[in-house]
Short mmCIF file of C-alpha atoms in Angstrom, two decimals:
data_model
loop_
_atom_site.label_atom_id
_atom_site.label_comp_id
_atom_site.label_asym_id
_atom_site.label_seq_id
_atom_site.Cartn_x
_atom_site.Cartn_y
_atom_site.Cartn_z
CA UNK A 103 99.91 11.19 33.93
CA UNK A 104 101.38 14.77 33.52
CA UNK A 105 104.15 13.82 32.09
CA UNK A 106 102.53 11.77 29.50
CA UNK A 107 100.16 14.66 28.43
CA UNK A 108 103.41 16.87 28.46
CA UNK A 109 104.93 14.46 26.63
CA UNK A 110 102.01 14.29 23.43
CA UNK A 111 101.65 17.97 23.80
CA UNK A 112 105.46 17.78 22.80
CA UNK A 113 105.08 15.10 20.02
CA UNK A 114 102.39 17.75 18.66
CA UNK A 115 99.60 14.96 19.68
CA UNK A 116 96.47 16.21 20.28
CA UNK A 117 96.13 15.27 23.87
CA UNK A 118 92.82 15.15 26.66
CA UNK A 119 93.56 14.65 30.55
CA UNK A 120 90.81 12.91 32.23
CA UNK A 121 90.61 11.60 35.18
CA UNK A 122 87.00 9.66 35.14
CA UNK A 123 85.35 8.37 31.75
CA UNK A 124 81.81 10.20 32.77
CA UNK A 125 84.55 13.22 31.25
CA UNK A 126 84.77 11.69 28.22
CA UNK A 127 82.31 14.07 25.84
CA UNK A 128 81.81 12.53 22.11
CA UNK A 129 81.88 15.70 20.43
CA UNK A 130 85.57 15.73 21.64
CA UNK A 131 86.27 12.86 19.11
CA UNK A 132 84.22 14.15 16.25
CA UNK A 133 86.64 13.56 12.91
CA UNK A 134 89.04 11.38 14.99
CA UNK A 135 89.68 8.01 13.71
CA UNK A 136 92.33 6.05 16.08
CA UNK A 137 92.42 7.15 19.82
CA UNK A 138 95.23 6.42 22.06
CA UNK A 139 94.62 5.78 25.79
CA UNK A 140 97.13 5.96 28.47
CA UNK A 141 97.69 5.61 32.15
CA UNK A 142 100.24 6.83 34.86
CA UNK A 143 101.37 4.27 36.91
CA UNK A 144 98.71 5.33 39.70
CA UNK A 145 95.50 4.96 37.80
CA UNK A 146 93.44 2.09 39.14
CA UNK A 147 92.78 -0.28 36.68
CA UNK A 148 89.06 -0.07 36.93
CA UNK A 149 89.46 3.77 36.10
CA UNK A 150 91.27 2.71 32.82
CA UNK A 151 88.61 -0.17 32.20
CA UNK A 152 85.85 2.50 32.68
CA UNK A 153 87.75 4.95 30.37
CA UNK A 154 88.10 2.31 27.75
CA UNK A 155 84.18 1.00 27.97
CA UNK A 156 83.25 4.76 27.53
CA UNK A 157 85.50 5.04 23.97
CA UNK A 158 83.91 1.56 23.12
CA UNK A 159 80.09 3.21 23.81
CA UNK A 160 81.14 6.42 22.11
CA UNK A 161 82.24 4.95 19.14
CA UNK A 162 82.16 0.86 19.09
CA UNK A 163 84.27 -0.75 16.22
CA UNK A 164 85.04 -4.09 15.51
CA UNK A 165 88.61 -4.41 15.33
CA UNK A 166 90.96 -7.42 16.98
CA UNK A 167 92.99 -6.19 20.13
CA UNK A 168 95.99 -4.53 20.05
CA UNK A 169 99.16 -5.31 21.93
CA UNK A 170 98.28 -3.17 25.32
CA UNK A 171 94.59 -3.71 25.25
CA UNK A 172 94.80 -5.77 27.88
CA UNK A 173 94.32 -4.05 31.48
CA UNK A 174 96.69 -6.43 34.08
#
């Protein structure tokens, strides 16, 4: 997970490290219109899912899945 954060902070990507959605503040999103969400390779899934539902809560769209929206 570092090195992905490393890795937008090079890209010039704004970039937040969380580790558990309850983190997840809306005023962080405030004039943000597409969020990205990542995961290192040892984030649970259900940590991810949780992450995900709390984007969905703090700003719901309808829009059809993406590619990687799935959680395996």
């Amino acid at each position: 997970t570092r090195q992905l954060v490393h890795a937008a902070i090079q890209a010039g990507v704004p970039v937040l490290h969380v580790e558990r959605a309850e983190e997840l503040a809306p005023a962080w999103f405030a004039g943000h219109r597409v969020v990205g969400l990542t995961a290192g390779t040892s984030t649970l899934h259900g940590t991810i899912a949780a992450v995900r539902a709390r984007l969905s809560a703090i700003a719901p769209r309808d829009t059809a899945p993406g590619p990687r929206d799935e959680v395996a």
